[in-house]
């Protein structure tokens, strides 16, 4: 019962923090994008536009909730809830410090990958139930993309799992605390694996340059075409939470998680996560969208062979030099 | 406490399973099957087999259900939302299901020590699991791989385009 209370209280705390961070993240992204394009971004609501996200959410929640007449009503309503639930659920096993973790599972890595894989079902449910050609096209692209990029994602995650010899996220951080961060010391294969994970994460959370399921210039708004008001907010939020949790998982797997000198562990974890989060938006506002076939070619011809090579290299490393040369 | 949990989970697995089999809407059936498999994963987790539970979600709910959905989307003409499930083999399917149930029930009955309380949680230890798979039970493991390979080849053969090559060229407007 104690574990249950612990999980519930920390879970609530982590969810609240994530949602606040997402609201601030949206504000930051708009400011950041503005500066990159020689404009100011939001300035009117609150000091330096800080309350812009609050105003946006209030506006969106006040909009009419439209369900198309020929939509599959049950699925149409279920899809955004499922998307939000899955993206938040992945955060349950992420250790933000040695004590701040909702549920420290011994299969934390599998939990994260499995929930990430399930978001496909939410995408599909949204696209199919909308009964809209654009939404369905978006959903088909989304599924093809997620299924393909799941392969390099799992391969990149396998590298720290093999090197540390555990599937528990806090176990992987503990190993890195004892030896070295995977991205720093065994540069091969750690650093390329981080790059691979980052790319696959961009594709799984539908971020530019891989935002093909949405592709607003060709598919209206892809799977979210028919969604309005609160349901759209859930999708939007789920996408940001997905990116944020993905950044946190990358910090845990490759950048040593809460490990770091001087400052408390939680600060390090937050700093690493936010750095990766910002990198996602840096990429987003710098690059153009890939074409669908280019995306698939990149995944199967380049990233997947690279991932297999990295896993082999990591296995050899774990076999012949466990703990590294240190 | 545990008994109640188990009953709830079992209901969560059985009701969607029934809906998946009896429903006429193919897409709903696939999603109900996903719900049923998810509840099965929860039962595994309850029994202490956390690795098995995770893999069940990863492979079955994430992978197989996605494949099924993709199959429906690629092979059916979707006029509107409803892809209807129709089968001429319901009698045969029922016979196979009942036989399979009997075999599994018999196997469970024949196993000793089921009354003993679950002492230690089933190990999620990677090395023990790996040893069991590719050392102790390597024959069954390889046989399964072969079976899956045969299934993939079979699926390719069934799905292969049957019309002659010039029919394909005729589709391209000149």
Short mmCIF file of C-alpha atoms in Angstrom, two decimals:
data_model
loop_
_atom_site.label_atom_id
_atom_site.label_comp_id
_atom_site.label_asym_id
_atom_site.label_seq_id
_atom_site.Cartn_x
_atom_site.Cartn_y
_atom_site.Cartn_z
CA UNK A 1 0.00 0.00 0.00
CA UNK A 2 2.94 2.25 0.74
CA UNK A 3 4.22 1.81 -2.82
CA UNK A 4 0.76 2.71 -4.11
CA UNK A 5 0.66 5.97 -2.12
CA UNK A 6 4.22 6.78 -3.16
CA UNK A 7 3.42 6.17 -6.82
CA UNK A 8 0.21 8.20 -6.69
CA UNK A 9 1.74 11.23 -4.97
CA UNK A 10 4.91 11.31 -7.07
CA UNK A 11 2.89 10.55 -10.20
CA UNK A 12 0.58 13.52 -9.56
CA UNK A 13 3.58 15.74 -8.87
CA UNK A 14 5.37 14.65 -12.05
CA UNK A 15 2.24 15.07 -14.20
CA UNK A 16 1.67 18.59 -12.84
CA UNK A 17 5.31 19.51 -13.45
CA UNK A 18 5.23 18.09 -16.97
CA UNK A 19 2.08 19.99 -17.92
CA UNK A 20 3.44 23.26 -16.51
CA UNK A 21 6.68 22.67 -18.39
CA UNK A 22 4.73 22.02 -21.58
CA UNK A 23 2.85 25.32 -21.19
CA UNK A 24 6.12 27.17 -20.65
CA UNK A 25 7.71 25.14 -23.45
CA UNK A 26 5.11 26.34 -25.92
CA UNK A 27 5.79 29.96 -24.88
CA UNK A 28 9.52 29.37 -25.17
CA UNK A 29 9.19 27.76 -28.58
CA UNK A 30 7.21 30.70 -29.93
CA UNK A 31 9.75 33.19 -28.57
CA UNK A 32 12.62 31.07 -29.88
CA UNK A 33 11.06 30.66 -33.34
CA UNK A 34 10.32 34.39 -33.39
CA UNK A 35 13.94 35.28 -32.69
CA UNK A 36 15.13 32.84 -35.35
CA UNK A 37 12.88 34.59 -37.87
CA UNK A 38 13.78 38.15 -36.78
CA UNK A 39 10.52 38.85 -34.99
CA UNK A 40 9.52 39.08 -31.35
CA UNK A 41 7.02 36.25 -30.83
CA UNK A 42 4.24 36.73 -28.25
CA UNK A 43 4.53 40.01 -26.34
CA UNK A 44 1.04 41.13 -25.36
CA UNK A 45 -0.27 38.74 -22.69
CA UNK A 46 1.56 39.18 -19.38
CA UNK A 47 5.21 40.25 -19.05
CA UNK A 48 7.13 39.30 -22.24
CA UNK A 49 4.08 37.30 -23.31
CA UNK A 50 4.55 34.76 -20.53
CA UNK A 51 0.83 34.16 -20.10
CA UNK A 52 0.25 33.51 -23.82
CA UNK A 53 -0.12 29.74 -23.32
CA UNK A 54 -2.69 30.24 -20.55
CA UNK A 55 -4.70 32.50 -22.85
CA UNK A 56 -4.42 29.97 -25.68
CA UNK A 57 -5.64 27.09 -23.54
CA UNK A 58 -8.59 29.13 -22.23
CA UNK A 59 -9.45 30.11 -25.81
CA UNK A 60 -9.25 26.52 -27.09
CA UNK A 61 -11.31 25.14 -24.21
CA UNK A 62 -14.05 27.66 -24.99
CA UNK A 63 -14.35 26.56 -28.60
CA UNK A 64 -17.25 24.45 -29.77
CA UNK A 65 -16.63 20.72 -29.51
CA UNK A 66 -17.58 19.41 -32.95
CA UNK A 67 -18.06 15.74 -33.76
CA UNK A 68 -18.66 15.16 -37.49
CA UNK A 69 -22.04 13.56 -38.24
CA UNK A 70 -20.57 10.48 -39.90
CA UNK A 71 -17.74 10.01 -37.46
CA UNK A 72 -17.36 6.92 -35.30
CA UNK A 73 -18.34 8.76 -32.11
CA UNK A 74 -16.85 6.41 -29.53
CA UNK A 75 -13.46 6.09 -31.19
CA UNK A 76 -13.41 9.79 -32.07
CA UNK A 77 -13.67 10.68 -28.37
CA UNK A 78 -11.39 7.90 -27.19
CA UNK A 79 -8.46 8.80 -29.48
CA UNK A 80 -7.31 12.10 -27.86
CA UNK A 81 -7.74 10.65 -24.36
CA UNK A 82 -5.63 7.66 -25.33
CA UNK A 83 -2.94 9.89 -26.86
CA UNK A 84 -2.69 12.03 -23.71
CA UNK A 85 -2.80 9.00 -21.40
CA UNK A 86 -0.01 7.14 -23.20
CA UNK A 87 2.35 10.11 -23.41
CA UNK A 88 1.92 10.88 -19.71
CA UNK A 89 2.06 7.21 -18.76
CA UNK A 90 5.58 6.84 -20.12
CA UNK A 91 6.74 9.42 -17.56
CA UNK A 92 5.77 7.03 -14.73
CA UNK A 93 9.05 5.10 -14.87
CA UNK A 94 11.44 7.99 -15.62
CA UNK A 95 13.70 8.65 -12.63
CA UNK A 96 14.14 12.42 -12.28
CA UNK A 97 16.53 11.90 -9.37
CA UNK A 98 17.51 8.97 -7.17
CA UNK A 99 14.29 9.50 -5.18
CA UNK A 100 11.89 11.36 -7.50
CA UNK A 101 10.38 8.51 -9.51
CA UNK A 102 6.76 7.38 -9.58
CA UNK A 103 7.42 3.67 -10.21
CA UNK A 104 10.93 2.30 -10.47
CA UNK A 105 10.17 -0.80 -12.57
CA UNK A 106 12.85 -3.35 -13.35
CA UNK A 107 11.59 -3.30 -16.95
CA UNK A 108 11.49 0.49 -17.23
CA UNK A 109 13.04 0.49 -20.71
CA UNK A 110 10.42 -1.92 -22.06
CA UNK A 111 7.63 0.13 -20.45
CA UNK A 112 8.80 3.30 -22.21
CA UNK A 113 9.25 1.63 -25.59
CA UNK A 114 5.93 -0.25 -25.33
CA UNK A 115 3.88 2.85 -24.45
CA UNK A 116 5.64 4.76 -27.23
CA UNK A 117 4.62 2.04 -29.63
CA UNK A 118 1.00 2.17 -28.48
CA UNK A 119 0.58 5.83 -29.51
CA UNK A 120 0.17 4.44 -33.03
CA UNK A 121 -3.22 3.11 -31.97
CA UNK A 122 -4.33 6.57 -30.82
CA UNK A 123 -3.19 8.05 -34.16
CA UNK A 124 -5.03 5.37 -36.04
CA UNK A 125 -8.22 5.71 -33.98
CA UNK A 126 -8.23 9.47 -34.64
CA UNK A 127 -7.61 9.14 -38.36
CA UNK A 128 -10.06 6.33 -38.95
CA UNK A 129 -12.93 7.58 -36.79
CA UNK A 130 -12.84 11.09 -38.31
CA UNK A 131 -14.17 9.65 -41.59
CA UNK A 132 -12.12 12.18 -43.50
CA UNK A 133 -9.72 11.46 -46.37
CA UNK A 134 -7.02 13.78 -45.06
CA UNK A 135 -7.23 12.35 -41.57
CA UNK A 136 -7.03 8.78 -42.88
CA UNK A 137 -4.04 9.60 -45.10
CA UNK A 138 -2.35 11.23 -42.12
CA UNK A 139 -3.04 8.19 -39.97
CA UNK A 140 -1.65 5.76 -42.57
CA UNK A 141 1.51 7.82 -42.91
CA UNK A 142 1.77 8.06 -39.13
CA UNK A 143 1.47 4.32 -38.62
CA UNK A 144 3.98 3.49 -41.36
CA UNK A 145 6.39 6.02 -39.89
CA UNK A 146 6.05 4.91 -36.27
CA UNK A 147 6.32 1.22 -37.07
CA UNK A 148 9.44 1.81 -39.17
CA UNK A 149 11.16 4.14 -36.74
CA UNK A 150 10.35 1.84 -33.85
CA UNK A 151 13.16 -0.42 -35.14
CA UNK A 152 16.08 2.07 -34.89
CA UNK A 153 14.55 3.37 -31.64
CA UNK A 154 14.67 -0.04 -29.98
CA UNK A 155 18.16 -0.71 -31.41
CA UNK A 156 19.50 2.56 -29.99
CA UNK A 157 17.92 1.83 -26.59
CA UNK A 158 19.56 -1.60 -26.60
CA UNK A 159 23.04 -0.03 -26.54
CA UNK A 160 22.87 1.32 -22.94
CA UNK A 161 20.86 -1.75 -21.88
CA UNK A 162 23.63 -4.07 -23.12
CA UNK A 163 26.46 -1.92 -21.74
CA UNK A 164 24.85 -1.52 -18.31
CA UNK A 165 23.37 -5.03 -18.25
CA UNK A 166 20.01 -3.91 -16.85
CA UNK A 167 16.61 -2.83 -18.14
CA UNK A 168 15.83 -0.63 -15.15
CA UNK A 169 16.18 3.07 -15.95
CA UNK A 170 17.54 3.91 -12.50
CA UNK A 171 19.88 0.92 -12.83
CA UNK A 172 21.26 2.39 -16.06
CA UNK A 173 21.83 5.77 -14.35
CA UNK A 174 23.49 4.03 -11.39
CA UNK A 175 25.86 2.26 -13.79
CA UNK A 176 26.72 5.56 -15.45
CA UNK A 177 27.32 7.17 -12.05
CA UNK A 178 29.77 4.40 -11.20
CA UNK A 179 31.57 4.40 -14.57
CA UNK A 180 30.89 7.14 -17.12
CA UNK A 181 28.08 8.66 -19.16
CA UNK A 182 27.39 6.59 -22.25
CA UNK A 183 27.45 9.60 -24.57
CA UNK A 184 30.83 10.73 -23.22
CA UNK A 185 33.09 7.84 -22.50
CA UNK A 186 32.44 4.88 -24.80
CA UNK A 187 31.93 7.51 -27.53
CA UNK A 188 31.51 4.65 -29.96
CA UNK A 189 28.77 3.32 -29.63
CA UNK A 190 27.23 5.68 -27.03
CA UNK A 191 27.21 8.95 -28.94
CA UNK A 192 25.89 7.58 -32.25
CA UNK A 193 23.21 5.73 -30.27
CA UNK A 194 22.14 9.04 -28.72
CA UNK A 195 21.91 10.55 -32.21
CA UNK A 196 19.91 7.56 -33.43
CA UNK A 197 17.56 7.79 -30.44
CA UNK A 198 17.10 11.51 -31.02
CA UNK A 199 16.18 11.03 -34.71
CA UNK A 200 13.84 8.14 -33.96
CA UNK A 201 12.21 10.17 -31.18
CA UNK A 202 11.61 13.07 -33.60
CA UNK A 203 9.94 10.63 -35.97
CA UNK A 204 7.86 8.93 -33.26
CA UNK A 205 6.56 12.22 -31.88
CA UNK A 206 5.95 13.59 -35.41
CA UNK A 207 8.29 16.54 -35.17
CA UNK A 208 9.77 18.39 -38.14
CA UNK A 209 11.64 17.20 -40.20
CA UNK A 210 9.47 14.11 -39.75
CA UNK A 211 6.02 15.65 -39.22
CA UNK A 212 4.58 13.87 -42.25
CA UNK A 213 1.35 12.69 -40.52
CA UNK A 214 0.40 16.34 -39.97
CA UNK A 215 1.99 18.04 -42.98
CA UNK A 216 -0.26 21.09 -42.85
CA UNK A 217 0.70 22.22 -46.35
CA UNK A 218 -0.55 19.01 -47.96
CA UNK A 219 -2.95 17.27 -45.57
CA UNK A 220 -4.78 20.24 -43.94
CA UNK A 221 -3.91 19.06 -40.41
CA UNK A 222 -3.56 15.31 -40.93
CA UNK A 223 -5.09 13.19 -38.19
CA UNK A 224 -6.27 16.24 -36.23
CA UNK A 225 -8.19 17.76 -39.17
CA UNK A 226 -11.65 17.18 -37.65
CA UNK A 227 -10.69 17.93 -34.05
CA UNK A 228 -11.64 21.13 -32.25
CA UNK A 229 -11.58 22.58 -28.75
CA UNK A 230 -10.64 20.40 -25.81
CA UNK A 231 -9.95 17.28 -27.90
CA UNK A 232 -7.47 19.19 -30.06
CA UNK A 233 -5.79 20.51 -26.90
CA UNK A 234 -5.31 16.91 -25.74
CA UNK A 235 -3.57 15.96 -29.00
CA UNK A 236 -1.43 19.07 -28.95
CA UNK A 237 -0.48 18.51 -25.33
CA UNK A 238 0.23 14.82 -25.94
CA UNK A 239 2.69 15.72 -28.69
CA UNK A 240 4.61 18.10 -26.45
CA UNK A 241 4.58 15.71 -23.49
CA UNK A 242 5.83 12.96 -25.80
CA UNK A 243 8.78 15.13 -26.84
CA UNK A 244 9.48 16.16 -23.25
CA UNK A 245 9.36 12.63 -21.86
CA UNK A 246 11.46 11.44 -24.80
CA UNK A 247 14.10 14.06 -23.92
CA UNK A 248 14.02 12.90 -20.28
CA UNK A 249 14.45 9.27 -21.32
CA UNK A 250 17.37 10.21 -23.61
CA UNK A 251 19.05 12.04 -20.70
CA UNK A 252 18.60 8.99 -18.49
CA UNK A 253 19.83 6.49 -21.07
CA UNK A 254 22.78 8.36 -22.54
CA UNK A 255 23.63 11.47 -20.53
CA UNK A 256 23.87 10.03 -17.04
CA UNK A 257 20.44 11.14 -15.81
CA UNK A 258 20.73 12.84 -12.44
CA UNK A 259 24.49 12.33 -12.27
CA UNK A 260 26.62 15.48 -12.22
CA UNK A 261 29.01 17.48 -10.02
CA UNK A 262 28.17 20.22 -7.46
CA UNK A 263 24.46 20.87 -8.11
CA UNK A 264 21.77 18.46 -6.77
CA UNK A 265 20.79 15.56 -9.06
CA UNK A 266 17.32 16.88 -9.85
CA UNK A 267 18.84 20.09 -11.26
CA UNK A 268 21.13 18.13 -13.55
CA UNK A 269 18.29 15.97 -14.79
CA UNK A 270 16.09 18.98 -15.50
CA UNK A 271 18.94 20.82 -17.24
CA UNK A 272 19.77 17.85 -19.48
CA UNK A 273 16.13 17.22 -20.34
CA UNK A 274 15.47 20.86 -21.19
CA UNK A 275 18.65 21.06 -23.29
CA UNK A 276 17.43 18.16 -25.44
CA UNK A 277 13.91 19.63 -25.52
CA UNK A 278 15.32 22.90 -26.87
CA UNK A 279 17.40 20.97 -29.42
CA UNK A 280 14.17 19.44 -30.76
CA UNK A 281 12.76 22.92 -31.40
CA UNK A 282 16.03 24.16 -32.79
CA UNK A 283 15.82 21.37 -35.37
CA UNK A 284 12.13 22.03 -35.90
CA UNK A 285 12.56 25.66 -36.87
CA UNK A 286 15.73 25.08 -38.92
CA UNK A 287 14.90 22.18 -41.23
CA UNK A 288 12.37 21.38 -43.91
CA UNK A 289 10.00 18.44 -43.97
CA UNK A 290 11.15 15.15 -45.48
CA UNK A 291 9.14 13.49 -48.22
CA UNK A 292 7.45 10.23 -47.22
CA UNK A 293 9.67 7.98 -49.35
CA UNK A 294 12.84 9.80 -48.24
CA UNK A 295 11.77 9.24 -44.65
CA UNK A 296 11.40 5.50 -45.20
CA UNK A 297 14.67 5.27 -47.14
CA UNK A 298 16.50 7.05 -44.33
CA UNK A 299 15.03 4.67 -41.76
CA UNK A 300 15.59 1.35 -43.50
CA UNK A 301 18.75 2.02 -45.55
CA UNK A 302 20.71 4.15 -43.10
CA UNK A 303 19.44 4.19 -39.52
CA UNK A 304 18.50 0.51 -39.11
CA UNK A 305 21.87 -0.86 -40.36
CA UNK A 306 23.62 1.74 -38.20
CA UNK A 307 21.57 0.56 -35.20
CA UNK A 308 22.42 -3.09 -35.81
CA UNK A 309 26.10 -2.16 -36.06
CA UNK A 310 25.94 -0.22 -32.80
CA UNK A 311 24.28 -3.12 -30.98
CA UNK A 312 27.00 -5.50 -32.22
CA UNK A 313 29.68 -3.04 -31.13
CA UNK A 314 28.08 -2.59 -27.71
CA UNK A 315 27.84 -6.38 -27.28
CA UNK A 316 31.53 -6.74 -28.12
CA UNK A 317 32.34 -3.96 -25.67
CA UNK A 318 30.29 -5.54 -22.89
CA UNK A 319 31.90 -8.91 -23.58
CA UNK A 320 35.56 -7.89 -23.76
CA UNK A 321 35.81 -4.70 -21.72
CA UNK A 322 32.94 -4.53 -19.22
CA UNK A 323 32.98 -1.18 -17.47
CA UNK A 324 35.15 0.35 -20.15
CA UNK A 325 38.90 0.80 -20.17
CA UNK A 326 38.81 2.98 -17.03
CA UNK B 1 -7.49 -8.62 -2.29
CA UNK B 2 -5.48 -10.45 -4.93
CA UNK B 3 -8.46 -12.61 -5.80
CA UNK B 4 -10.61 -9.53 -6.41
CA UNK B 5 -7.90 -7.98 -8.58
CA UNK B 6 -7.63 -11.16 -10.58
CA UNK B 7 -11.40 -11.36 -11.09
CA UNK B 8 -11.52 -7.75 -12.33
CA UNK B 9 -8.60 -8.34 -14.70
CA UNK B 10 -10.08 -11.59 -15.97
CA UNK B 11 -13.33 -9.78 -16.74
CA UNK B 12 -11.32 -7.06 -18.49
CA UNK B 13 -9.73 -9.76 -20.65
CA UNK B 14 -12.83 -11.85 -21.33
CA UNK B 15 -15.46 -9.22 -22.15
CA UNK B 16 -13.35 -7.49 -24.85
CA UNK B 17 -12.36 -10.92 -26.18
CA UNK B 18 -16.03 -11.79 -26.62
CA UNK B 19 -16.70 -8.42 -28.27
CA UNK B 20 -13.72 -8.95 -30.59
CA UNK B 21 -15.06 -12.30 -31.74
CA UNK B 22 -18.73 -11.37 -32.02
CA UNK B 23 -18.52 -7.80 -33.30
CA UNK B 24 -19.33 -7.09 -36.94
CA UNK B 25 -17.08 -4.04 -37.25
CA UNK B 26 -13.59 -5.26 -38.11
CA UNK B 27 -11.77 -2.18 -36.78
CA UNK B 28 -13.64 -2.32 -33.46
CA UNK B 29 -12.88 -6.02 -33.24
CA UNK B 30 -9.14 -5.39 -33.67
CA UNK B 31 -9.17 -2.70 -30.98
CA UNK B 32 -11.19 -4.90 -28.58
CA UNK B 33 -8.61 -7.62 -29.11
CA UNK B 34 -5.96 -5.08 -28.15
CA UNK B 35 -7.84 -4.30 -24.93
CA UNK B 36 -8.10 -8.01 -24.13
CA UNK B 37 -4.36 -8.53 -24.71
CA UNK B 38 -3.61 -5.54 -22.48
CA UNK B 39 -5.62 -7.10 -19.63
CA UNK B 40 -3.72 -10.36 -20.19
CA UNK B 41 -0.47 -8.41 -19.80
CA UNK B 42 -1.81 -7.05 -16.50
CA UNK B 43 -2.47 -10.63 -15.33
CA UNK B 44 1.15 -11.52 -16.18
CA UNK B 45 2.36 -8.49 -14.21
CA UNK B 46 0.23 -9.57 -11.27
CA UNK B 47 1.87 -13.00 -11.34
CA UNK B 48 5.29 -11.32 -11.07
CA UNK B 49 6.29 -11.90 -14.69
CA UNK B 50 6.94 -8.26 -15.42
CA UNK B 51 9.21 -8.94 -18.40
CA UNK B 52 6.59 -11.10 -20.06
CA UNK B 53 3.96 -8.41 -19.39
CA UNK B 54 6.12 -5.73 -21.00
CA UNK B 55 6.87 -7.87 -24.03
CA UNK B 56 3.19 -8.77 -24.34
CA UNK B 57 2.32 -5.07 -24.61
CA UNK B 58 5.27 -4.34 -26.91
CA UNK B 59 4.77 -7.20 -29.34
CA UNK B 60 1.07 -8.03 -29.22
CA UNK B 61 -0.73 -4.78 -28.39
CA UNK B 62 1.81 -2.54 -30.10
CA UNK B 63 2.91 -4.74 -32.98
CA UNK B 64 0.30 -7.31 -33.89
CA UNK B 65 -2.73 -5.05 -33.46
CA UNK B 66 -1.02 -2.37 -35.57
CA UNK B 67 -0.36 -4.96 -38.26
CA UNK B 68 -3.99 -6.08 -38.21
CA UNK B 69 -5.22 -2.51 -38.49
CA UNK B 70 -2.79 -1.87 -41.32
CA UNK B 71 -4.01 -5.02 -43.02
CA UNK B 72 -7.62 -3.88 -42.81
CA UNK B 73 -6.74 -0.43 -44.12
CA UNK B 74 -4.70 -1.78 -47.04
CA UNK B 75 -6.97 -4.61 -48.16
CA UNK B 76 -10.50 -3.27 -47.66
CA UNK B 77 -12.14 -0.67 -49.78
CA UNK B 78 -13.21 1.81 -47.17
CA UNK B 79 -16.53 3.24 -48.16
CA UNK B 80 -17.31 5.10 -44.98
CA UNK B 81 -16.25 3.74 -41.65
CA UNK B 82 -17.51 0.21 -41.40
CA UNK B 83 -15.36 -2.67 -42.51
CA UNK B 84 -17.55 -5.68 -41.86
CA UNK B 85 -16.17 -8.90 -40.54
CA UNK B 86 -17.59 -11.88 -42.35
CA UNK B 87 -16.56 -15.46 -42.09
CA UNK B 88 -17.77 -18.70 -43.60
CA UNK B 89 -15.61 -20.67 -41.18
CA UNK B 90 -17.29 -19.93 -37.86
CA UNK B 91 -18.13 -23.57 -37.15
CA UNK B 92 -14.60 -24.76 -37.83
CA UNK B 93 -13.11 -21.87 -35.83
CA UNK B 94 -15.31 -22.77 -32.85
CA UNK B 95 -14.21 -26.42 -33.08
CA UNK B 96 -10.53 -25.41 -33.13
CA UNK B 97 -11.04 -23.02 -30.19
CA UNK B 98 -12.76 -25.70 -28.08
CA UNK B 99 -10.05 -28.27 -28.89
CA UNK B 100 -7.29 -25.81 -28.03
CA UNK B 101 -9.03 -24.95 -24.76
CA UNK B 102 -9.27 -28.63 -23.89
CA UNK B 103 -5.57 -29.21 -24.63
CA UNK B 104 -4.44 -26.22 -22.56
CA UNK B 105 -6.79 -27.09 -19.69
CA UNK B 106 -5.47 -30.66 -19.74
CA UNK B 107 -1.87 -29.38 -19.68
CA UNK B 108 -2.61 -27.10 -16.74
CA UNK B 109 -4.37 -29.93 -14.92
CA UNK B 110 -1.40 -32.22 -15.45
CA UNK B 111 1.05 -29.71 -13.97
CA UNK B 112 2.12 -30.35 -10.38
CA UNK B 113 2.40 -27.83 -7.60
CA UNK B 114 -0.22 -25.37 -8.78
CA UNK B 115 -1.69 -25.15 -5.26
CA UNK B 116 1.59 -23.94 -3.80
CA UNK B 117 1.67 -20.17 -3.27
CA UNK B 118 3.84 -18.19 -5.64
CA UNK B 119 7.10 -18.13 -3.70
CA UNK B 120 9.51 -15.88 -5.56
CA UNK B 121 8.53 -13.59 -8.42
CA UNK B 122 9.43 -15.08 -11.78
CA UNK B 123 12.82 -13.67 -12.64
CA UNK B 124 13.03 -10.69 -14.96
CA UNK B 125 16.75 -11.33 -15.06
CA UNK B 126 17.93 -10.98 -18.65
CA UNK B 127 20.70 -13.54 -18.55
CA UNK B 128 18.52 -16.27 -17.02
CA UNK B 129 15.85 -15.59 -19.62
CA UNK B 130 18.37 -15.62 -22.45
CA UNK B 131 19.87 -18.90 -21.23
CA UNK B 132 16.43 -20.48 -21.01
CA UNK B 133 15.58 -19.38 -24.54
CA UNK B 134 18.72 -20.23 -26.50
CA UNK B 135 20.24 -23.01 -24.35
CA UNK B 136 17.59 -25.01 -22.47
CA UNK B 137 14.71 -24.67 -24.92
CA UNK B 138 16.68 -23.96 -28.06
CA UNK B 139 14.85 -26.61 -30.12
CA UNK B 140 11.39 -25.17 -29.46
CA UNK B 141 12.75 -21.66 -30.01
CA UNK B 142 14.21 -22.53 -33.41
CA UNK B 143 11.11 -24.49 -34.41
CA UNK B 144 9.02 -21.41 -33.65
CA UNK B 145 11.33 -19.23 -35.73
CA UNK B 146 11.00 -21.63 -38.64
CA UNK B 147 7.22 -21.63 -38.27
CA UNK B 148 7.14 -17.82 -38.33
CA UNK B 149 9.41 -17.73 -41.38
CA UNK B 150 7.08 -20.15 -43.17
CA UNK B 151 4.12 -17.97 -42.23
CA UNK B 152 5.84 -14.86 -43.65
CA UNK B 153 6.71 -16.63 -46.92
CA UNK B 154 3.15 -17.96 -47.09
CA UNK B 155 1.72 -14.47 -46.55
CA UNK B 156 3.88 -13.07 -49.36
CA UNK B 157 2.76 -15.84 -51.70
CA UNK B 158 -0.92 -15.28 -50.86
CA UNK B 159 -0.70 -11.51 -51.18
CA UNK B 160 1.37 -11.56 -54.39
CA UNK B 161 -0.07 -9.83 -57.40
CA UNK B 162 -1.58 -12.47 -59.64
CA UNK B 163 -2.33 -10.55 -62.81
CA UNK B 164 0.21 -10.80 -65.66
CA UNK B 165 2.96 -8.19 -65.90
CA UNK B 166 1.46 -6.34 -68.91
CA UNK B 167 -1.74 -5.70 -66.90
CA UNK B 168 0.34 -3.59 -64.53
CA UNK B 169 1.70 -1.47 -67.33
CA UNK B 170 -1.81 -0.97 -68.69
CA UNK B 171 -2.71 0.82 -65.43
CA UNK B 172 -0.29 3.65 -66.17
CA UNK B 173 -2.03 6.22 -68.38
CA UNK B 174 0.05 6.91 -71.47
#
